[in-house]
């Protein structure tokens, strides 16, 4: 009797060893893909989209690379998912988390081949992860009390994060930028208040932080180009033709003169609206929607600076920085809060004009203007800066800091190794494997930098045998160096997130012993 | 194919398009059915128990689910075979009825089918096998009643309940922080439970998840969360002692449902229409303000002007809140859902002690927490976790834990877990078998063997020697006449489940045995499968 087929036609089912193989292979392939981007000497990838225009992205940001891949392997999808979450939650370490998870699985594969049950491996990994976390939290430095030192910590972290990115040449400059921007936030993690404007042209070094707010718009014709002590009304209202919003309303007339009358009434209505707006005692009016010529002219006559079509984010941010409220009705001028700033002027960045608001009330917001040779460079610079900003803002909240350059991995590996020696039973193999996976990260960093990884890692391990050692890989000189002296630091929160989510993902994939793939949904032809 | 012939040797056509149908009859049909049922059970077998493995399921759209919840696996497996579909139904009904033990019931049914196959080969009629199973299941269920223990807990002493939930959670991926999740589940159930009537309305517990953070950050909120933010970025982010107006009408100009036209032909009409429009918005906001509302929750969108007016009058508002959430908010805050502005009255407002907006991580995700509600019984379990699959799996695990806690509140009888109940039943059924005359005796004995398969699978999944372990435990149970010995899956060192605090609800176990027997009976009674052929 033939074995009954219980699944649908195109569905497939993989069991036991084969399923595990499939997920190991998938996960390790993904790891190998992003592995070469790790560390200060990591390489970039070119991603070409299949969409129209075949747009090209050049990046070495793990999350960006993985996001753009179309993957069919379910285990690989798990890894992409954790890297995405890492990006959302702490912003950096997106490559490390995938690499660590991949290395954990690579070690697990060997153990499974040696006939150790996956569940045993998992429980070993769990113990090891817990131990590693404790080891880290014991070695953290917390300079919360000392503002001066804390700031230098932030600088170090920013430099470390940026050194693996395209900005590494100018990391000093950008680290300063990022730290200044984050310090202005005063502890909030709302990165929306930091605006990043990209303008091609110039070099990366020309990028600057502006304390005010820059709106990428032009000032209307015939209106003042410079206003001191500006009173700003931020609005979201229709300034083209104010349509009657009542449903079903329409104009029906029987003669040309009536048309003219109605048109007149419409104009009159707009004039009234503009009058009302001007009656707020403002000299600058920013609207989210379009401003047509007619009202614009009226504003120009009244000497009011009118800015049209500021996008949604721009409006919200402007309201935030100037302390005004976003208005849509204008009948009660006395109770509408109006934003203030010291100076509005039109400035030139490169060849484009922008409007610059300086001396704003709320000191939190700021704008970073990025300059660079091409769009690709700018996009990558923005991503790098975003990573740095994320990490810094998280560090402001959780002020614990670790050394970098493979130091945390070595510290963890040492503790985990010790635990392996103390643990009886098969689990100890898994714990040992965990420590090997941790050591793989400094190894990869060294490999990517073209150094002799075997030698360096051995030296590192020896150095870490001593208590309180600060040794890590100094990629620049290609030797083992003192990370505290070199000023290479990382945020504890990022490292912890990397450790925990990598273990979680590895565990999840290890637990699988069967993959059932449903028949792909038939695409209906829309033609 | 068997056909009837008339006196001239021409075949009678009985089925429509007879040639194009495949047909299995008699023992062939039974064997085919059994093998399909067994195949399903085989898939789930490795997921049983605390050391059970997970499955990756890839949906037709390419989404990945990782789970070891029997019901979910079967649901998403996209099964084609009729008998296999019966097994899916079986696990689903266990899920609806009890909420836990969905894997166990399928494994049990698979084992029963396996035993039945052997009996069929020995020439026992399938109906006799079915009847034997029926008798055996009755014995087993009675025996379960006999060995069950009453289980005491009060609203003040939740420890025993937490222990039970922990047993349920320990087979899931979340077992790393099962203690935490178990406590949350128990507290959630207790806060919505009516202990006098022994009733729990699980609809009052909302399970929400958001990617990010750690599993440990999962929290129980005495209130409701809404995945929305304030309609205007400058509205206050925190409102104390909120009076909530719950509206299902938009802050927009009216849109009568009948088709109509407003004709504008003179300037005066244009003016009046304009004024009316302005007044209309003003009225809407004023009405909300008049009844004393300090927060507006609306199912629909707001016009820009209305939005500003709301903000201007210091009336925070939330828009585009889904219908289900709206209802939950209404229940929790004791408010009424108001379909028209004219019908707003102070009595219809809901009340909440604290409403606040909370943002997460580096993205601009925001959520609204409504806490300390007038009717505090609605609670929300808010799950955080490393990735989407983790959260989905945690949701399922919490659902199981909630169901277990609910079942205990409804009926506080328990049996011990770790396969001990099955082993004990197996011994009882085996002993009873000899008393039955006739062929059923064999079926009853086969049933006892099938019961053994659950602890066997447990042992197998835990990396123990299945046969050795099972026989050791069995002899221990008989020798000491103690039904609490089971499989020591977690390598704790004792196999007394009472000491390990591993137990399950009595109704859950009974239901498993009854449902599995029913389905198997149904499958055995089929002797003819007619299906359209593939082409």
PDB file of C-alpha atoms in Angstrom, chain A residues 235-482:
ATOM      1  CA  UNK A 235      -0.711  75.802  10.374  1.00  0.00           C
ATOM      2  CA  UNK A 236      -2.311  72.951   8.586  1.00  0.00           C
ATOM      3  CA  UNK A 237      -5.047  74.436   6.477  1.00  0.00           C
ATOM      4  CA  UNK A 238      -6.095  74.659   2.873  1.00  0.00           C
ATOM      5  CA  UNK A 239      -4.768  77.848   1.348  1.00  0.00           C
ATOM      6  CA  UNK A 240      -5.632  77.086  -2.220  1.00  0.00           C
ATOM      7  CA  UNK A 241      -9.368  77.311  -2.529  1.00  0.00           C
ATOM      8  CA  UNK A 242     -11.168  76.745   0.709  1.00  0.00           C
ATOM      9  CA  UNK A 243     -13.611  74.134  -0.379  1.00  0.00           C
ATOM     10  CA  UNK A 244     -16.949  73.700   1.273  1.00  0.00           C
ATOM     11  CA  UNK A 245     -16.552  70.455   3.140  1.00  0.00           C
ATOM     12  CA  UNK A 246     -20.235  69.631   3.473  1.00  0.00           C
ATOM     13  CA  UNK A 247     -20.863  66.580   1.396  1.00  0.00           C
ATOM     14  CA  UNK A 248     -22.695  66.994  -1.856  1.00  0.00           C
ATOM     15  CA  UNK A 249     -22.288  70.725  -2.086  1.00  0.00           C
ATOM     16  CA  UNK A 250     -21.828  72.005  -5.601  1.00  0.00           C
ATOM     17  CA  UNK A 251     -22.173  75.218  -7.451  1.00  0.00           C
ATOM     18  CA  UNK A 252     -24.930  75.563  -9.954  1.00  0.00           C
ATOM     19  CA  UNK A 253     -25.351  78.889 -11.664  1.00  0.00           C
ATOM     20  CA  UNK A 254     -27.200  80.054 -14.687  1.00  0.00           C
ATOM     21  CA  UNK A 255     -25.216  83.031 -15.896  1.00  0.00           C
ATOM     22  CA  UNK A 256     -21.688  84.271 -16.272  1.00  0.00           C
ATOM     23  CA  UNK A 257     -22.227  87.124 -13.882  1.00  0.00           C
ATOM     24  CA  UNK A 258     -23.189  84.709 -11.146  1.00  0.00           C
ATOM     25  CA  UNK A 259     -19.955  82.833 -11.694  1.00  0.00           C
ATOM     26  CA  UNK A 260     -18.057  86.019 -11.238  1.00  0.00           C
ATOM     27  CA  UNK A 261     -20.005  86.751  -8.070  1.00  0.00           C
ATOM     28  CA  UNK A 262     -19.233  83.405  -6.593  1.00  0.00           C
ATOM     29  CA  UNK A 263     -15.633  83.753  -7.560  1.00  0.00           C
ATOM     30  CA  UNK A 264     -15.593  87.093  -5.872  1.00  0.00           C
ATOM     31  CA  UNK A 265     -17.095  85.573  -2.770  1.00  0.00           C
ATOM     32  CA  UNK A 266     -14.449  82.910  -2.788  1.00  0.00           C
ATOM     33  CA  UNK A 267     -11.730  85.453  -3.065  1.00  0.00           C
ATOM     34  CA  UNK A 268     -13.330  87.492  -0.343  1.00  0.00           C
ATOM     35  CA  UNK A 269     -13.382  84.434   1.842  1.00  0.00           C
ATOM     36  CA  UNK A 270      -9.717  83.797   1.268  1.00  0.00           C
ATOM     37  CA  UNK A 271      -8.921  87.417   1.922  1.00  0.00           C
ATOM     38  CA  UNK A 272     -10.784  87.203   5.215  1.00  0.00           C
ATOM     39  CA  UNK A 273      -8.906  84.098   6.159  1.00  0.00           C
ATOM     40  CA  UNK A 274      -5.607  85.745   5.395  1.00  0.00           C
ATOM     41  CA  UNK A 275      -6.665  88.783   7.372  1.00  0.00           C
ATOM     42  CA  UNK A 276      -7.508  86.604  10.309  1.00  0.00           C
ATOM     43  CA  UNK A 277      -4.180  84.906  10.085  1.00  0.00           C
ATOM     44  CA  UNK A 278      -2.348  88.185   9.917  1.00  0.00           C
ATOM     45  CA  UNK A 279      -4.409  89.416  12.849  1.00  0.00           C
ATOM     46  CA  UNK A 280      -2.508  86.935  15.019  1.00  0.00           C
ATOM     47  CA  UNK A 281       0.280  89.456  14.936  1.00  0.00           C
ATOM     48  CA  UNK A 282       2.680  87.184  13.153  1.00  0.00           C
ATOM     49  CA  UNK A 283       5.360  87.856  10.671  1.00  0.00           C
ATOM     50  CA  UNK A 284       5.919  84.304   9.518  1.00  0.00           C
ATOM     51  CA  UNK A 285       3.342  81.770   8.402  1.00  0.00           C
ATOM     52  CA  UNK A 286       4.198  78.145   7.696  1.00  0.00           C
ATOM     53  CA  UNK A 287       1.588  75.923   6.148  1.00  0.00           C
ATOM     54  CA  UNK A 288       1.597  72.212   5.527  1.00  0.00           C
ATOM     55  CA  UNK A 289      -0.495  72.483   2.435  1.00  0.00           C
ATOM     56  CA  UNK A 290      -0.052  74.559  -0.673  1.00  0.00           C
ATOM     57  CA  UNK A 291      -0.439  78.302  -0.643  1.00  0.00           C
ATOM     58  CA  UNK A 292      -1.786  79.641  -3.905  1.00  0.00           C
ATOM     59  CA  UNK A 293      -0.588  82.775  -5.540  1.00  0.00           C
ATOM     60  CA  UNK A 294      -3.442  84.936  -4.403  1.00  0.00           C
ATOM     61  CA  UNK A 295      -3.034  84.466  -0.653  1.00  0.00           C
ATOM     62  CA  UNK A 296       0.705  84.486  -1.090  1.00  0.00           C
ATOM     63  CA  UNK A 297       0.430  87.903  -2.606  1.00  0.00           C
ATOM     64  CA  UNK A 298      -1.707  89.041   0.284  1.00  0.00           C
ATOM     65  CA  UNK A 299       0.900  87.813   2.727  1.00  0.00           C
ATOM     66  CA  UNK A 300       3.629  89.526   0.787  1.00  0.00           C
ATOM     67  CA  UNK A 301       1.668  92.750   0.962  1.00  0.00           C
ATOM     68  CA  UNK A 302       1.392  92.459   4.708  1.00  0.00           C
ATOM     69  CA  UNK A 303       5.111  91.758   4.980  1.00  0.00           C
ATOM     70  CA  UNK A 304       4.508  88.275   6.288  1.00  0.00           C
ATOM     71  CA  UNK A 305       6.832  85.506   5.308  1.00  0.00           C
ATOM     72  CA  UNK A 306       4.742  82.630   3.986  1.00  0.00           C
ATOM     73  CA  UNK A 307       6.164  79.161   3.540  1.00  0.00           C
ATOM     74  CA  UNK A 308       4.040  76.615   1.745  1.00  0.00           C
ATOM     75  CA  UNK A 309       3.996  72.880   1.529  1.00  0.00           C
ATOM     76  CA  UNK A 310       6.213  72.049   4.449  1.00  0.00           C
ATOM     77  CA  UNK A 311       5.831  68.297   4.818  1.00  0.00           C
ATOM     78  CA  UNK A 312       4.179  66.631   7.756  1.00  0.00           C
ATOM     79  CA  UNK A 313       7.359  65.895   9.680  1.00  0.00           C
ATOM     80  CA  UNK A 314       8.622  69.386   9.024  1.00  0.00           C
ATOM     81  CA  UNK A 315       5.487  70.930  10.475  1.00  0.00           C
ATOM     82  CA  UNK A 316       5.540  68.773  13.571  1.00  0.00           C
ATOM     83  CA  UNK A 317       9.179  69.421  14.159  1.00  0.00           C
ATOM     84  CA  UNK A 318       8.782  73.117  13.599  1.00  0.00           C
ATOM     85  CA  UNK A 319       5.931  73.218  16.063  1.00  0.00           C
ATOM     86  CA  UNK A 320       8.102  71.327  18.488  1.00  0.00           C
ATOM     87  CA  UNK A 321      11.083  73.633  18.223  1.00  0.00           C
ATOM     88  CA  UNK A 322       9.341  76.959  18.099  1.00  0.00           C
ATOM     89  CA  UNK A 323       6.876  76.072  20.817  1.00  0.00           C
ATOM     90  CA  UNK A 324       3.867  77.003  18.760  1.00  0.00           C
ATOM     91  CA  UNK A 325       0.834  74.895  18.073  1.00  0.00           C
ATOM     92  CA  UNK A 326      -0.365  73.576  14.754  1.00  0.00           C
ATOM     93  CA  UNK A 327      -3.462  75.601  13.970  1.00  0.00           C
ATOM     94  CA  UNK A 328      -6.255  74.900  11.559  1.00  0.00           C
ATOM     95  CA  UNK A 329      -8.830  77.503  12.561  1.00  0.00           C
ATOM     96  CA  UNK A 330      -8.093  81.147  13.034  1.00  0.00           C
ATOM     97  CA  UNK A 331     -11.059  82.652  14.850  1.00  0.00           C
ATOM     98  CA  UNK A 332      -9.477  83.092  18.262  1.00  0.00           C
ATOM     99  CA  UNK A 333      -6.150  84.804  17.745  1.00  0.00           C
ATOM    100  CA  UNK A 334      -5.708  85.506  21.429  1.00  0.00           C
ATOM    101  CA  UNK A 335      -5.589  81.861  22.502  1.00  0.00           C
ATOM    102  CA  UNK A 336      -3.469  80.352  19.726  1.00  0.00           C
ATOM    103  CA  UNK A 337       0.051  79.720  20.852  1.00  0.00           C
ATOM    104  CA  UNK A 338       2.501  81.300  18.482  1.00  0.00           C
ATOM    105  CA  UNK A 339       6.000  80.063  18.012  1.00  0.00           C
ATOM    106  CA  UNK A 340       9.010  82.316  18.351  1.00  0.00           C
ATOM    107  CA  UNK A 341      12.489  82.399  17.099  1.00  0.00           C
ATOM    108  CA  UNK A 342      15.193  84.989  16.994  1.00  0.00           C
ATOM    109  CA  UNK A 343      16.030  84.955  13.351  1.00  0.00           C
ATOM    110  CA  UNK A 344      14.703  83.532  10.140  1.00  0.00           C
ATOM    111  CA  UNK A 345      16.839  83.829   7.096  1.00  0.00           C
ATOM    112  CA  UNK A 346      17.400  82.238   3.777  1.00  0.00           C
ATOM    113  CA  UNK A 347      20.717  80.486   3.587  1.00  0.00           C
ATOM    114  CA  UNK A 348      22.553  78.696   0.879  1.00  0.00           C
ATOM    115  CA  UNK A 349      23.765  75.177   1.347  1.00  0.00           C
ATOM    116  CA  UNK A 350      25.709  74.207  -1.684  1.00  0.00           C
ATOM    117  CA  UNK A 351      23.580  75.547  -4.460  1.00  0.00           C
ATOM    118  CA  UNK A 352      20.218  75.207  -2.830  1.00  0.00           C
ATOM    119  CA  UNK A 353      18.379  77.705  -0.758  1.00  0.00           C
ATOM    120  CA  UNK A 354      16.934  76.689   2.574  1.00  0.00           C
ATOM    121  CA  UNK A 355      15.204  78.521   5.344  1.00  0.00           C
ATOM    122  CA  UNK A 356      17.030  78.669   8.573  1.00  0.00           C
ATOM    123  CA  UNK A 357      15.329  79.258  11.911  1.00  0.00           C
ATOM    124  CA  UNK A 358      17.794  80.076  14.613  1.00  0.00           C
ATOM    125  CA  UNK A 359      17.503  80.982  18.270  1.00  0.00           C
ATOM    126  CA  UNK A 360      14.471  78.772  18.745  1.00  0.00           C
ATOM    127  CA  UNK A 361      12.711  78.444  22.071  1.00  0.00           C
ATOM    128  CA  UNK A 362      13.038  74.763  22.668  1.00  0.00           C
ATOM    129  CA  UNK A 363      16.704  73.926  22.631  1.00  0.00           C
ATOM    130  CA  UNK A 364      16.162  70.224  22.060  1.00  0.00           C
ATOM    131  CA  UNK A 365      15.943  70.046  18.340  1.00  0.00           C
ATOM    132  CA  UNK A 366      18.744  70.508  15.936  1.00  0.00           C
ATOM    133  CA  UNK A 367      19.555  69.796  12.349  1.00  0.00           C
ATOM    134  CA  UNK A 368      22.486  67.945  10.925  1.00  0.00           C
ATOM    135  CA  UNK A 369      23.347  68.847   7.376  1.00  0.00           C
ATOM    136  CA  UNK A 370      25.246  66.132   5.596  1.00  0.00           C
ATOM    137  CA  UNK A 371      27.358  66.974   2.591  1.00  0.00           C
ATOM    138  CA  UNK A 372      28.991  64.422   0.382  1.00  0.00           C
ATOM    139  CA  UNK A 373      30.040  63.499  -3.082  1.00  0.00           C
ATOM    140  CA  UNK A 374      27.060  61.430  -4.176  1.00  0.00           C
ATOM    141  CA  UNK A 375      23.665  60.214  -3.105  1.00  0.00           C
ATOM    142  CA  UNK A 376      25.050  56.817  -2.223  1.00  0.00           C
ATOM    143  CA  UNK A 377      27.636  58.302   0.050  1.00  0.00           C
ATOM    144  CA  UNK A 378      25.022  60.487   1.679  1.00  0.00           C
ATOM    145  CA  UNK A 379      22.590  57.628   2.179  1.00  0.00           C
ATOM    146  CA  UNK A 380      25.267  55.517   3.789  1.00  0.00           C
ATOM    147  CA  UNK A 381      26.422  58.448   5.883  1.00  0.00           C
ATOM    148  CA  UNK A 382      22.891  58.961   7.095  1.00  0.00           C
ATOM    149  CA  UNK A 383      22.577  55.322   8.078  1.00  0.00           C
ATOM    150  CA  UNK A 384      25.878  55.435   9.918  1.00  0.00           C
ATOM    151  CA  UNK A 385      24.962  58.590  11.710  1.00  0.00           C
ATOM    152  CA  UNK A 386      21.584  57.142  12.564  1.00  0.00           C
ATOM    153  CA  UNK A 387      23.309  54.140  14.125  1.00  0.00           C
ATOM    154  CA  UNK A 388      25.542  56.381  16.155  1.00  0.00           C
ATOM    155  CA  UNK A 389      22.659  58.561  17.288  1.00  0.00           C
ATOM    156  CA  UNK A 390      20.612  55.545  18.316  1.00  0.00           C
ATOM    157  CA  UNK A 391      23.422  54.061  20.326  1.00  0.00           C
ATOM    158  CA  UNK A 392      24.196  57.350  21.999  1.00  0.00           C
ATOM    159  CA  UNK A 393      20.615  58.087  22.934  1.00  0.00           C
ATOM    160  CA  UNK A 394      20.304  54.600  24.402  1.00  0.00           C
ATOM    161  CA  UNK A 395      23.521  55.101  26.309  1.00  0.00           C
ATOM    162  CA  UNK A 396      22.251  58.328  27.785  1.00  0.00           C
ATOM    163  CA  UNK A 397      19.473  56.297  29.350  1.00  0.00           C
ATOM    164  CA  UNK A 398      21.553  53.336  30.374  1.00  0.00           C
ATOM    165  CA  UNK A 399      24.897  54.829  31.169  1.00  0.00           C
ATOM    166  CA  UNK A 400      26.834  51.625  31.544  1.00  0.00           C
ATOM    167  CA  UNK A 401      29.737  51.381  29.165  1.00  0.00           C
ATOM    168  CA  UNK A 402      32.107  48.605  28.143  1.00  0.00           C
ATOM    169  CA  UNK A 403      35.382  48.545  26.301  1.00  0.00           C
ATOM    170  CA  UNK A 404      35.287  47.530  22.652  1.00  0.00           C
ATOM    171  CA  UNK A 405      37.544  45.861  20.115  1.00  0.00           C
ATOM    172  CA  UNK A 406      36.654  42.306  21.002  1.00  0.00           C
ATOM    173  CA  UNK A 407      37.257  42.928  24.681  1.00  0.00           C
ATOM    174  CA  UNK A 408      33.717  42.082  25.847  1.00  0.00           C
ATOM    175  CA  UNK A 409      33.720  38.854  23.857  1.00  0.00           C
ATOM    176  CA  UNK A 410      37.001  37.767  25.412  1.00  0.00           C
ATOM    177  CA  UNK A 411      35.769  38.596  28.908  1.00  0.00           C
ATOM    178  CA  UNK A 412      32.619  36.607  28.339  1.00  0.00           C
ATOM    179  CA  UNK A 413      34.489  33.744  26.726  1.00  0.00           C
ATOM    180  CA  UNK A 414      36.796  33.481  29.717  1.00  0.00           C
ATOM    181  CA  UNK A 415      33.954  33.318  32.233  1.00  0.00           C
ATOM    182  CA  UNK A 416      31.993  30.897  30.082  1.00  0.00           C
ATOM    183  CA  UNK A 417      35.022  28.663  29.749  1.00  0.00           C
ATOM    184  CA  UNK A 418      35.350  28.591  33.490  1.00  0.00           C
ATOM    185  CA  UNK A 419      31.699  27.646  33.813  1.00  0.00           C
ATOM    186  CA  UNK A 420      32.218  24.821  31.326  1.00  0.00           C
ATOM    187  CA  UNK A 421      34.948  23.404  33.486  1.00  0.00           C
ATOM    188  CA  UNK A 422      32.706  23.439  36.541  1.00  0.00           C
ATOM    189  CA  UNK A 423      29.630  21.946  34.885  1.00  0.00           C
ATOM    190  CA  UNK A 424      29.257  18.199  34.877  1.00  0.00           C
ATOM    191  CA  UNK A 425      27.463  16.376  32.079  1.00  0.00           C
ATOM    192  CA  UNK A 426      27.046  16.847  28.380  1.00  0.00           C
ATOM    193  CA  UNK A 427      26.012  20.455  28.821  1.00  0.00           C
ATOM    194  CA  UNK A 428      29.605  21.422  29.369  1.00  0.00           C
ATOM    195  CA  UNK A 429      30.327  20.711  25.691  1.00  0.00           C
ATOM    196  CA  UNK A 430      27.648  23.173  24.719  1.00  0.00           C
ATOM    197  CA  UNK A 431      28.973  25.793  27.118  1.00  0.00           C
ATOM    198  CA  UNK A 432      32.432  25.351  25.698  1.00  0.00           C
ATOM    199  CA  UNK A 433      31.001  25.744  22.208  1.00  0.00           C
ATOM    200  CA  UNK A 434      29.347  28.981  23.293  1.00  0.00           C
ATOM    201  CA  UNK A 435      32.684  30.366  24.347  1.00  0.00           C
ATOM    202  CA  UNK A 436      34.184  29.333  20.977  1.00  0.00           C
ATOM    203  CA  UNK A 437      31.384  31.181  19.208  1.00  0.00           C
ATOM    204  CA  UNK A 438      32.143  34.287  21.247  1.00  0.00           C
ATOM    205  CA  UNK A 439      35.819  34.137  20.360  1.00  0.00           C
ATOM    206  CA  UNK A 440      34.830  33.887  16.705  1.00  0.00           C
ATOM    207  CA  UNK A 441      33.843  37.561  16.738  1.00  0.00           C
ATOM    208  CA  UNK A 442      37.290  39.011  17.466  1.00  0.00           C
ATOM    209  CA  UNK A 443      38.628  36.426  15.027  1.00  0.00           C
ATOM    210  CA  UNK A 444      36.392  37.747  12.286  1.00  0.00           C
ATOM    211  CA  UNK A 445      37.263  41.344  13.112  1.00  0.00           C
ATOM    212  CA  UNK A 446      40.940  40.482  12.773  1.00  0.00           C
ATOM    213  CA  UNK A 447      40.386  38.493   9.585  1.00  0.00           C
ATOM    214  CA  UNK A 448      38.480  41.334   7.994  1.00  0.00           C
ATOM    215  CA  UNK A 449      41.321  43.669   8.804  1.00  0.00           C
ATOM    216  CA  UNK A 450      43.723  41.327   7.041  1.00  0.00           C
ATOM    217  CA  UNK A 451      45.540  40.394  10.228  1.00  0.00           C
ATOM    218  CA  UNK A 452      46.759  37.046  11.433  1.00  0.00           C
ATOM    219  CA  UNK A 453      43.690  36.168  13.469  1.00  0.00           C
ATOM    220  CA  UNK A 454      44.975  32.941  14.954  1.00  0.00           C
ATOM    221  CA  UNK A 455      48.013  34.661  16.394  1.00  0.00           C
ATOM    222  CA  UNK A 456      46.164  37.709  17.626  1.00  0.00           C
ATOM    223  CA  UNK A 457      43.355  35.809  19.286  1.00  0.00           C
ATOM    224  CA  UNK A 458      45.822  33.537  21.017  1.00  0.00           C
ATOM    225  CA  UNK A 459      47.676  36.590  22.306  1.00  0.00           C
ATOM    226  CA  UNK A 460      44.405  38.101  23.450  1.00  0.00           C
ATOM    227  CA  UNK A 461      43.423  34.990  25.276  1.00  0.00           C
ATOM    228  CA  UNK A 462      46.732  34.925  27.060  1.00  0.00           C
ATOM    229  CA  UNK A 463      46.411  38.584  27.978  1.00  0.00           C
ATOM    230  CA  UNK A 464      42.934  38.026  29.348  1.00  0.00           C
ATOM    231  CA  UNK A 465      44.185  35.361  31.639  1.00  0.00           C
ATOM    232  CA  UNK A 466      45.270  38.142  33.939  1.00  0.00           C
ATOM    233  CA  UNK A 467      42.633  39.784  36.091  1.00  0.00           C
ATOM    234  CA  UNK A 468      41.370  43.191  35.052  1.00  0.00           C
ATOM    235  CA  UNK A 469      42.969  43.169  31.661  1.00  0.00           C
ATOM    236  CA  UNK A 470      41.898  45.735  29.091  1.00  0.00           C
ATOM    237  CA  UNK A 471      43.322  44.042  26.043  1.00  0.00           C
ATOM    238  CA  UNK A 472      41.552  44.026  22.728  1.00  0.00           C
ATOM    239  CA  UNK A 473      42.409  44.029  19.061  1.00  0.00           C
ATOM    240  CA  UNK A 474      43.912  47.255  17.821  1.00  0.00           C
ATOM    241  CA  UNK A 475      43.079  47.010  14.152  1.00  0.00           C
ATOM    242  CA  UNK A 476      45.040  50.092  13.212  1.00  0.00           C
ATOM    243  CA  UNK A 477      48.399  48.861  14.436  1.00  0.00           C
ATOM    244  CA  UNK A 478      47.471  45.218  13.971  1.00  0.00           C
ATOM    245  CA  UNK A 479      48.354  44.093  17.453  1.00  0.00           C
ATOM    246  CA  UNK A 480      46.868  43.554  20.866  1.00  0.00           C
ATOM    247  CA  UNK A 481      46.388  46.845  22.604  1.00  0.00           C
ATOM    248  CA  UNK A 482      44.918  48.416  25.701  1.00  0.00           C
TER     249      UNK A 482
END
